[in-house]
Amino acid sequence: QVQLVESGGGLVQAGGSLRLSCAASGFSISNYDMAWFRQAPGKEREFVSVVTWIGGATRYAESVKGRFIVSRDNAKNTVYLQMNSLKPEDTAVYYCAAARTAAYLTDYQKYPYWGQGTQVTVSS
């Protein structure tokens, strides 16, 4: 019954912004690290950002630092990824993931729960 549903993806020009949402159901995100990963065609899934459930500490991939902001709203059971100054290389399917840890890991293989993904396409 655990479910994560991403939304907010779309087509945007370089330099634009998008805000992704990840709505969780079947569990409370208050005790889970919530992460964002992305996967471009022909590429391995890569870490984007994570916010831990203890203290709300965050971590970002070097490629998105200063441009993306991850946040969580436990009352709404929802996680967000604000993406600014988008670049064509940000084009990918973006996935929301959850793990009951306090380690805010960056390895996608450590996350047991996943959404179906939302497409983000950035045109130049």
Short mmCIF file of N, CA, C and O in Angstrom, two decimals:
data_model
loop_
_atom_site.label_atom_id
_atom_site.label_comp_id
_atom_site.label_asym_id
_atom_site.label_seq_id
_atom_site.Cartn_x
_atom_site.Cartn_y
_atom_site.Cartn_z
N GLN A 1 0.81 -1.21 0.00
CA GLN A 1 0.00 0.00 0.00
C GLN A 1 0.85 1.27 0.00
O GLN A 1 0.33 2.37 -0.23
N VAL A 2 2.14 1.10 0.25
CA VAL A 2 3.06 2.24 0.17
C VAL A 2 3.07 2.76 -1.26
O VAL A 2 3.24 2.00 -2.21
N GLN A 3 2.88 4.06 -1.40
CA GLN A 3 2.82 4.66 -2.72
C GLN A 3 3.43 6.05 -2.70
O GLN A 3 3.19 6.83 -1.77
N LEU A 4 4.20 6.34 -3.73
CA LEU A 4 4.76 7.66 -3.95
C LEU A 4 4.36 8.09 -5.35
O LEU A 4 4.57 7.35 -6.31
N VAL A 5 3.81 9.29 -5.47
CA VAL A 5 3.34 9.79 -6.76
C VAL A 5 3.96 11.14 -7.02
O VAL A 5 3.68 12.11 -6.30
N GLU A 6 4.78 11.21 -8.06
CA GLU A 6 5.41 12.47 -8.45
C GLU A 6 4.51 13.25 -9.40
O GLU A 6 3.75 12.67 -10.17
N SER A 7 4.64 14.56 -9.35
CA SER A 7 3.93 15.42 -10.28
C SER A 7 4.72 16.71 -10.45
O SER A 7 5.63 17.00 -9.69
N GLY A 8 4.36 17.48 -11.46
CA GLY A 8 4.98 18.78 -11.68
C GLY A 8 5.99 18.83 -12.80
O GLY A 8 6.51 19.90 -13.11
N GLY A 9 6.29 17.69 -13.40
CA GLY A 9 7.22 17.68 -14.51
C GLY A 9 6.61 18.31 -15.75
O GLY A 9 5.42 18.60 -15.80
N GLY A 10 7.45 18.54 -16.74
CA GLY A 10 6.98 19.15 -17.96
C GLY A 10 8.11 19.62 -18.83
O GLY A 10 9.28 19.28 -18.61
N LEU A 11 7.75 20.41 -19.82
CA LEU A 11 8.71 20.98 -20.76
C LEU A 11 8.96 22.43 -20.40
O LEU A 11 8.02 23.21 -20.24
N VAL A 12 10.23 22.78 -20.29
CA VAL A 12 10.60 24.14 -19.92
C VAL A 12 11.86 24.54 -20.67
O VAL A 12 12.69 23.70 -21.01
N GLN A 13 11.99 25.82 -20.95
CA GLN A 13 13.19 26.32 -21.61
C GLN A 13 14.34 26.47 -20.62
O GLN A 13 14.11 26.63 -19.41
N ALA A 14 15.54 26.39 -21.12
CA ALA A 14 16.71 26.59 -20.28
C ALA A 14 16.61 27.91 -19.53
O ALA A 14 16.21 28.93 -20.09
N GLY A 15 16.96 27.87 -18.25
CA GLY A 15 16.85 29.04 -17.40
C GLY A 15 15.54 29.12 -16.64
O GLY A 15 15.42 29.93 -15.71
N GLY A 16 14.59 28.29 -17.00
CA GLY A 16 13.29 28.30 -16.35
C GLY A 16 13.28 27.49 -15.07
O GLY A 16 14.30 26.95 -14.63
N SER A 17 12.09 27.39 -14.49
CA SER A 17 11.92 26.70 -13.21
C SER A 17 10.75 25.73 -13.26
O SER A 17 9.79 25.93 -14.00
N LEU A 18 10.85 24.69 -12.45
CA LEU A 18 9.77 23.75 -12.22
C LEU A 18 9.78 23.36 -10.76
O LEU A 18 10.82 23.35 -10.12
N ARG A 19 8.61 23.03 -10.25
CA ARG A 19 8.48 22.54 -8.88
C ARG A 19 7.84 21.16 -8.90
O ARG A 19 6.67 21.02 -9.28
N LEU A 20 8.60 20.18 -8.51
CA LEU A 20 8.11 18.82 -8.44
C LEU A 20 7.53 18.52 -7.07
O LEU A 20 8.02 19.02 -6.06
N SER A 21 6.50 17.70 -7.04
CA SER A 21 5.90 17.26 -5.80
C SER A 21 5.92 15.75 -5.74
O SER A 21 5.83 15.07 -6.77
N CYS A 22 6.03 15.22 -4.54
CA CYS A 22 5.97 13.78 -4.30
C CYS A 22 4.99 13.56 -3.17
O CYS A 22 5.29 13.86 -2.01
N ALA A 23 3.82 13.05 -3.50
CA ALA A 23 2.78 12.78 -2.52
C ALA A 23 2.87 11.34 -2.06
O ALA A 23 2.81 10.42 -2.87
N ALA A 24 3.01 11.15 -0.75
CA ALA A 24 3.15 9.82 -0.19
C ALA A 24 1.82 9.35 0.41
O ALA A 24 1.06 10.15 0.96
N SER A 25 1.58 8.07 0.30
CA SER A 25 0.41 7.47 0.93
C SER A 25 0.78 6.08 1.42
O SER A 25 1.71 5.47 0.93
N GLY A 26 0.03 5.58 2.40
CA GLY A 26 0.31 4.27 2.96
C GLY A 26 1.35 4.29 4.06
O GLY A 26 1.59 3.25 4.69
N PHE A 27 1.97 5.42 4.28
CA PHE A 27 2.94 5.59 5.36
C PHE A 27 3.12 7.07 5.61
O PHE A 27 2.73 7.90 4.78
N SER A 28 3.69 7.39 6.74
CA SER A 28 3.99 8.77 7.09
C SER A 28 5.45 9.05 6.79
O SER A 28 6.34 8.32 7.24
N ILE A 29 5.71 10.13 6.06
CA ILE A 29 7.09 10.45 5.70
C ILE A 29 7.88 11.01 6.88
O ILE A 29 9.09 11.22 6.76
N SER A 30 7.22 11.25 8.00
CA SER A 30 7.88 11.87 9.15
C SER A 30 9.04 11.05 9.69
O SER A 30 9.91 11.60 10.36
N ASN A 31 9.06 9.76 9.43
CA ASN A 31 10.13 8.88 9.89
C ASN A 31 10.96 8.31 8.75
O ASN A 31 11.59 7.26 8.90
N TYR A 32 10.96 9.00 7.61
CA TYR A 32 11.67 8.52 6.43
C TYR A 32 12.56 9.60 5.84
O TYR A 32 12.19 10.78 5.81
N ASP A 33 13.73 9.19 5.39
CA ASP A 33 14.50 10.03 4.49
C ASP A 33 13.80 10.05 3.15
O ASP A 33 13.39 8.99 2.65
N MET A 34 13.66 11.22 2.57
CA MET A 34 13.00 11.37 1.28
C MET A 34 13.98 11.94 0.28
O MET A 34 14.57 13.01 0.51
N ALA A 35 14.14 11.24 -0.83
CA ALA A 35 15.17 11.61 -1.79
C ALA A 35 14.59 11.78 -3.19
O ALA A 35 13.52 11.27 -3.52
N TRP A 36 15.34 12.49 -4.00
CA TRP A 36 15.05 12.63 -5.43
C TRP A 36 16.22 12.07 -6.22
O TRP A 36 17.39 12.39 -5.94
N PHE A 37 15.91 11.27 -7.22
CA PHE A 37 16.87 10.76 -8.17
C PHE A 37 16.38 11.08 -9.57
O PHE A 37 15.21 11.41 -9.76
N ARG A 38 17.26 10.98 -10.53
CA ARG A 38 16.86 11.19 -11.91
C ARG A 38 17.61 10.22 -12.82
O ARG A 38 18.69 9.74 -12.50
N GLN A 39 17.00 9.95 -13.96
CA GLN A 39 17.60 9.05 -14.92
C GLN A 39 17.33 9.55 -16.33
O GLN A 39 16.18 9.67 -16.75
N ALA A 40 18.39 9.84 -17.04
CA ALA A 40 18.31 10.26 -18.44
C ALA A 40 18.42 9.03 -19.33
O ALA A 40 18.95 8.00 -18.91
N PRO A 41 17.94 9.12 -20.57
CA PRO A 41 18.02 7.97 -21.48
C PRO A 41 19.44 7.45 -21.63
O PRO A 41 20.37 8.22 -21.88
N GLY A 42 19.61 6.16 -21.46
CA GLY A 42 20.92 5.54 -21.60
C GLY A 42 21.87 5.78 -20.45
O GLY A 42 23.03 5.35 -20.52
N LYS A 43 21.41 6.44 -19.41
CA LYS A 43 22.26 6.75 -18.27
C LYS A 43 21.82 6.00 -17.02
O LYS A 43 20.68 5.56 -16.92
N GLU A 44 22.74 5.88 -16.09
CA GLU A 44 22.42 5.29 -14.80
C GLU A 44 21.60 6.28 -13.98
O GLU A 44 21.69 7.49 -14.15
N ARG A 45 20.79 5.73 -13.09
CA ARG A 45 20.05 6.58 -12.18
C ARG A 45 21.03 7.30 -11.25
O ARG A 45 21.94 6.68 -10.70
N GLU A 46 20.85 8.60 -11.09
CA GLU A 46 21.77 9.38 -10.30
C GLU A 46 21.06 10.15 -9.20
O GLU A 46 19.90 10.55 -9.33
N PHE A 47 21.78 10.36 -8.14
CA PHE A 47 21.28 11.09 -7.00
C PHE A 47 21.11 12.57 -7.33
O PHE A 47 21.95 13.16 -8.01
N VAL A 48 20.03 13.16 -6.82
CA VAL A 48 19.79 14.59 -6.98
C VAL A 48 19.81 15.31 -5.64
O VAL A 48 20.57 16.25 -5.43
N SER A 49 18.96 14.84 -4.71
CA SER A 49 18.85 15.51 -3.42
C SER A 49 18.15 14.60 -2.42
O SER A 49 17.43 13.68 -2.80
N VAL A 50 18.37 14.87 -1.14
CA VAL A 50 17.70 14.13 -0.07
C VAL A 50 17.49 15.06 1.12
O VAL A 50 18.32 15.93 1.39
N VAL A 51 16.39 14.86 1.81
CA VAL A 51 16.14 15.55 3.08
C VAL A 51 15.85 14.48 4.12
O VAL A 51 14.99 13.63 3.93
N THR A 52 16.59 14.53 5.21
CA THR A 52 16.44 13.51 6.24
C THR A 52 15.28 13.85 7.17
O THR A 52 14.80 14.99 7.20
N TRP A 53 14.82 12.84 7.91
CA TRP A 53 13.67 13.03 8.79
C TRP A 53 14.07 13.51 10.18
O TRP A 53 13.20 13.82 10.99
N ILE A 54 15.35 13.54 10.46
CA ILE A 54 15.84 14.07 11.72
C ILE A 54 16.52 15.41 11.46
O ILE A 54 17.61 15.46 10.90
N GLY A 55 15.83 16.47 11.85
CA GLY A 55 16.40 17.80 11.71
C GLY A 55 16.26 18.42 10.34
O GLY A 55 16.55 19.61 10.18
N GLY A 56 15.83 17.66 9.36
CA GLY A 56 15.63 18.20 8.03
C GLY A 56 16.91 18.55 7.29
O GLY A 56 16.88 19.39 6.39
N ALA A 57 18.01 17.94 7.65
CA ALA A 57 19.27 18.18 6.94
C ALA A 57 19.14 17.74 5.49
O ALA A 57 18.46 16.76 5.18
N THR A 58 19.80 18.46 4.60
CA THR A 58 19.70 18.19 3.18
C THR A 58 21.06 17.92 2.56
O THR A 58 22.10 18.30 3.10
N ARG A 59 21.04 17.27 1.42
CA ARG A 59 22.23 16.98 0.66
C ARG A 59 21.88 17.10 -0.82
O ARG A 59 20.78 16.74 -1.24
N TYR A 60 22.81 17.62 -1.62
CA TYR A 60 22.57 17.82 -3.04
C TYR A 60 23.72 17.28 -3.87
O TYR A 60 24.89 17.32 -3.45
N ALA A 61 23.39 16.81 -5.05
CA ALA A 61 24.43 16.48 -6.01
C ALA A 61 25.15 17.76 -6.41
O ALA A 61 24.55 18.84 -6.46
N GLU A 62 26.44 17.65 -6.69
CA GLU A 62 27.23 18.81 -7.06
C GLU A 62 26.63 19.53 -8.27
O GLU A 62 26.66 20.76 -8.34
N SER A 63 26.05 18.79 -9.19
CA SER A 63 25.54 19.36 -10.42
C SER A 63 24.31 20.25 -10.22
O SER A 63 23.97 21.04 -11.11
N VAL A 64 23.63 20.13 -9.07
CA VAL A 64 22.42 20.91 -8.84
C VAL A 64 22.54 21.88 -7.68
O VAL A 64 21.59 22.64 -7.41
N LYS A 65 23.66 21.88 -6.99
CA LYS A 65 23.84 22.78 -5.85
C LYS A 65 23.66 24.23 -6.27
O LYS A 65 24.19 24.66 -7.29
N GLY A 66 22.91 24.96 -5.46
CA GLY A 66 22.65 26.35 -5.74
C GLY A 66 21.50 26.59 -6.69
O GLY A 66 21.08 27.74 -6.87
N ARG A 67 20.98 25.53 -7.30
CA ARG A 67 19.86 25.67 -8.25
C ARG A 67 18.60 24.96 -7.76
O ARG A 67 17.50 25.44 -8.00
N PHE A 68 18.76 23.82 -7.10
CA PHE A 68 17.62 23.04 -6.64
C PHE A 68 17.48 23.16 -5.13
O PHE A 68 18.47 23.29 -4.41
N ILE A 69 16.24 23.08 -4.65
CA ILE A 69 15.96 23.11 -3.23
C ILE A 69 14.95 22.01 -2.91
O ILE A 69 13.87 21.97 -3.48
N VAL A 70 15.31 21.13 -1.97
CA VAL A 70 14.41 20.08 -1.54
C VAL A 70 13.78 20.49 -0.20
O VAL A 70 14.44 21.11 0.64
N SER A 71 12.52 20.17 -0.03
CA SER A 71 11.83 20.47 1.21
C SER A 71 10.78 19.41 1.48
O SER A 71 10.41 18.64 0.58
N ARG A 72 10.32 19.36 2.71
CA ARG A 72 9.28 18.39 3.06
C ARG A 72 8.22 19.05 3.92
O ARG A 72 8.51 19.94 4.73
N ASP A 73 6.99 18.63 3.74
CA ASP A 73 5.87 19.09 4.54
C ASP A 73 5.23 17.84 5.13
O ASP A 73 4.44 17.17 4.47
N ASN A 74 5.61 17.53 6.36
CA ASN A 74 5.13 16.30 6.98
C ASN A 74 3.61 16.31 7.16
O ASN A 74 2.97 15.26 7.08
N ALA A 75 3.04 17.48 7.41
CA ALA A 75 1.60 17.58 7.60
C ALA A 75 0.85 17.20 6.33
O ALA A 75 -0.24 16.62 6.39
N LYS A 76 1.42 17.52 5.18
CA LYS A 76 0.82 17.18 3.90
C LYS A 76 1.34 15.86 3.35
O LYS A 76 0.89 15.40 2.30
N ASN A 77 2.30 15.26 4.06
CA ASN A 77 2.91 14.00 3.63
C ASN A 77 3.46 14.13 2.21
O ASN A 77 3.32 13.22 1.38
N THR A 78 4.11 15.25 1.96
CA THR A 78 4.57 15.58 0.62
C THR A 78 5.99 16.15 0.66
O THR A 78 6.34 16.89 1.58
N VAL A 79 6.76 15.79 -0.34
CA VAL A 79 8.11 16.29 -0.52
C VAL A 79 8.15 17.08 -1.83
O VAL A 79 7.47 16.73 -2.79
N TYR A 80 8.97 18.12 -1.85
CA TYR A 80 9.06 18.98 -3.01
C TYR A 80 10.49 19.10 -3.51
O TYR A 80 11.45 18.95 -2.75
N LEU A 81 10.62 19.39 -4.77
CA LEU A 81 11.91 19.72 -5.35
C LEU A 81 11.72 20.95 -6.23
O LEU A 81 11.13 20.86 -7.31
N GLN A 82 12.18 22.08 -5.74
CA GLN A 82 12.14 23.31 -6.51
C GLN A 82 13.39 23.35 -7.39
O GLN A 82 14.51 23.32 -6.89
N MET A 83 13.19 23.43 -8.69
CA MET A 83 14.28 23.41 -9.64
C MET A 83 14.34 24.75 -10.36
O MET A 83 13.40 25.12 -11.06
N ASN A 84 15.43 25.45 -10.18
CA ASN A 84 15.63 26.76 -10.79
C ASN A 84 16.81 26.72 -11.75
O ASN A 84 17.66 25.83 -11.68
N SER A 85 16.87 27.72 -12.61
CA SER A 85 17.98 27.83 -13.57
C SER A 85 18.24 26.52 -14.28
O SER A 85 19.37 26.04 -14.38
N LEU A 86 17.18 25.93 -14.79
CA LEU A 86 17.28 24.61 -15.40
C LEU A 86 18.15 24.63 -16.65
O LEU A 86 18.16 25.61 -17.41
N LYS A 87 18.87 23.54 -16.83
CA LYS A 87 19.77 23.36 -17.96
C LYS A 87 19.33 22.15 -18.77
O LYS A 87 18.70 21.24 -18.24
N PRO A 88 19.67 22.11 -20.06
CA PRO A 88 19.32 20.94 -20.86
C PRO A 88 19.81 19.62 -20.26
O PRO A 88 19.13 18.60 -20.39
N GLU A 89 20.95 19.64 -19.59
CA GLU A 89 21.46 18.43 -18.98
C GLU A 89 20.66 17.97 -17.77
O GLU A 89 20.91 16.88 -17.24
N ASP A 90 19.69 18.77 -17.33
CA ASP A 90 18.78 18.35 -16.27
C ASP A 90 17.65 17.48 -16.81
O ASP A 90 16.87 16.94 -16.03
N THR A 91 17.55 17.36 -18.12
CA THR A 91 16.50 16.55 -18.73
C THR A 91 16.62 15.10 -18.28
O THR A 91 17.66 14.47 -18.44
N ALA A 92 15.54 14.58 -17.71
CA ALA A 92 15.53 13.22 -17.19
C ALA A 92 14.15 12.91 -16.63
O ALA A 92 13.31 13.80 -16.49
N VAL A 93 13.94 11.65 -16.31
CA VAL A 93 12.80 11.27 -15.50
C VAL A 93 13.23 11.41 -14.04
O VAL A 93 14.25 10.86 -13.63
N TYR A 94 12.45 12.15 -13.28
CA TYR A 94 12.76 12.39 -11.88
C TYR A 94 11.91 11.49 -11.00
O TYR A 94 10.69 11.43 -11.14
N TYR A 95 12.57 10.81 -10.07
CA TYR A 95 11.92 9.86 -9.19
C TYR A 95 12.02 10.30 -7.74
O TYR A 95 13.05 10.81 -7.30
N CYS A 96 10.96 10.07 -7.02
CA CYS A 96 10.93 10.25 -5.58
C CYS A 96 11.18 8.90 -4.91
O CYS A 96 10.68 7.87 -5.38
N ALA A 97 11.95 8.89 -3.84
CA ALA A 97 12.27 7.65 -3.14
C ALA A 97 12.25 7.87 -1.64
O ALA A 97 12.47 8.98 -1.16
N ALA A 98 12.00 6.79 -0.90
CA ALA A 98 11.91 6.86 0.55
C ALA A 98 12.66 5.71 1.19
O ALA A 98 12.68 4.59 0.67
N ALA A 99 13.27 5.98 2.34
CA ALA A 99 13.96 4.97 3.12
C ALA A 99 13.85 5.31 4.59
O ALA A 99 14.01 6.47 4.97
N ARG A 100 13.59 4.29 5.41
CA ARG A 100 13.47 4.52 6.85
C ARG A 100 14.84 4.48 7.49
O ARG A 100 15.20 3.53 8.20
N THR A 101 15.60 5.52 7.22
CA THR A 101 16.93 5.68 7.77
C THR A 101 17.09 7.12 8.23
O THR A 101 16.21 7.95 8.04
N ALA A 102 18.22 7.39 8.86
CA ALA A 102 18.59 8.76 9.21
C ALA A 102 19.93 9.09 8.58
O ALA A 102 20.64 9.98 9.05
N ALA A 103 20.28 8.39 7.52
CA ALA A 103 21.58 8.52 6.90
C ALA A 103 21.58 9.36 5.64
O ALA A 103 22.65 9.64 5.10
N TYR A 104 20.42 9.75 5.16
CA TYR A 104 20.21 10.46 3.89
C TYR A 104 21.23 10.03 2.83
O TYR A 104 22.05 10.79 2.34
N LEU A 105 21.12 8.78 2.48
CA LEU A 105 22.03 8.15 1.55
C LEU A 105 21.83 8.66 0.13
O LEU A 105 20.75 9.13 -0.24
N THR A 106 22.87 8.53 -0.67
CA THR A 106 22.85 8.99 -2.06
C THR A 106 22.82 7.85 -3.07
O THR A 106 22.76 8.10 -4.27
N ASP A 107 22.85 6.62 -2.60
CA ASP A 107 22.84 5.45 -3.46
C ASP A 107 21.40 4.99 -3.68
O ASP A 107 20.72 4.61 -2.73
N TYR A 108 20.95 5.00 -4.93
CA TYR A 108 19.56 4.64 -5.21
C TYR A 108 19.24 3.21 -4.81
O TYR A 108 18.07 2.90 -4.52
N GLN A 109 20.25 2.35 -4.79
CA GLN A 109 20.02 0.95 -4.43
C GLN A 109 19.69 0.77 -2.96
O GLN A 109 19.25 -0.31 -2.57
N LYS A 110 19.87 1.80 -2.16
CA LYS A 110 19.56 1.73 -0.74
C LYS A 110 18.13 2.14 -0.42
O LYS A 110 17.71 2.03 0.73
N TYR A 111 17.40 2.61 -1.41
CA TYR A 111 16.03 3.08 -1.19
C TYR A 111 15.03 2.02 -1.63
O TYR A 111 14.99 1.66 -2.81
N PRO A 112 14.19 1.55 -0.72
CA PRO A 112 13.23 0.48 -1.06
C PRO A 112 11.94 0.96 -1.71
O PRO A 112 11.28 0.17 -2.38
N TYR A 113 11.57 2.22 -1.52
CA TYR A 113 10.30 2.71 -2.01
C TYR A 113 10.49 3.78 -3.06
O TYR A 113 11.26 4.72 -2.87
N TRP A 114 9.76 3.65 -4.17
CA TRP A 114 9.91 4.52 -5.32
C TRP A 114 8.59 4.92 -5.94
O TRP A 114 7.63 4.15 -5.93
N GLY A 115 8.57 6.12 -6.49
CA GLY A 115 7.46 6.53 -7.32
C GLY A 115 7.68 6.11 -8.76
O GLY A 115 8.69 5.49 -9.10
N GLN A 116 6.73 6.45 -9.62
CA GLN A 116 6.81 6.07 -11.03
C GLN A 116 7.60 7.05 -11.88
O GLN A 116 7.96 6.74 -13.01
N GLY A 117 7.88 8.22 -11.34
CA GLY A 117 8.67 9.20 -12.04
C GLY A 117 7.84 10.23 -12.79
O GLY A 117 6.70 9.98 -13.16
N THR A 118 8.44 11.38 -13.00
CA THR A 118 7.82 12.43 -13.79
C THR A 118 8.88 13.01 -14.73
O THR A 118 10.02 13.24 -14.33
N GLN A 119 8.50 13.20 -15.97
CA GLN A 119 9.44 13.64 -17.00
C GLN A 119 9.70 15.13 -16.90
O GLN A 119 8.77 15.94 -16.84
N VAL A 120 10.97 15.49 -16.91
CA VAL A 120 11.39 16.89 -16.99
C VAL A 120 12.23 17.03 -18.25
O VAL A 120 13.24 16.34 -18.41
N THR A 121 11.82 17.92 -19.13
CA THR A 121 12.54 18.17 -20.36
C THR A 121 12.89 19.65 -20.44
O THR A 121 12.01 20.50 -20.37
N VAL A 122 14.17 19.93 -20.60
CA VAL A 122 14.66 21.30 -20.67
C VAL A 122 15.23 21.53 -22.05
O VAL A 122 16.19 20.86 -22.46
N SER A 123 14.65 22.46 -22.77
CA SER A 123 15.10 22.76 -24.12
C SER A 123 16.09 23.91 -24.11
O SER A 123 16.01 24.82 -23.27
N SER A 124 17.01 23.89 -25.06
CA SER A 124 18.02 24.93 -25.16
C SER A 124 17.59 26.03 -26.11
O SER A 124 16.59 25.90 -26.83
#
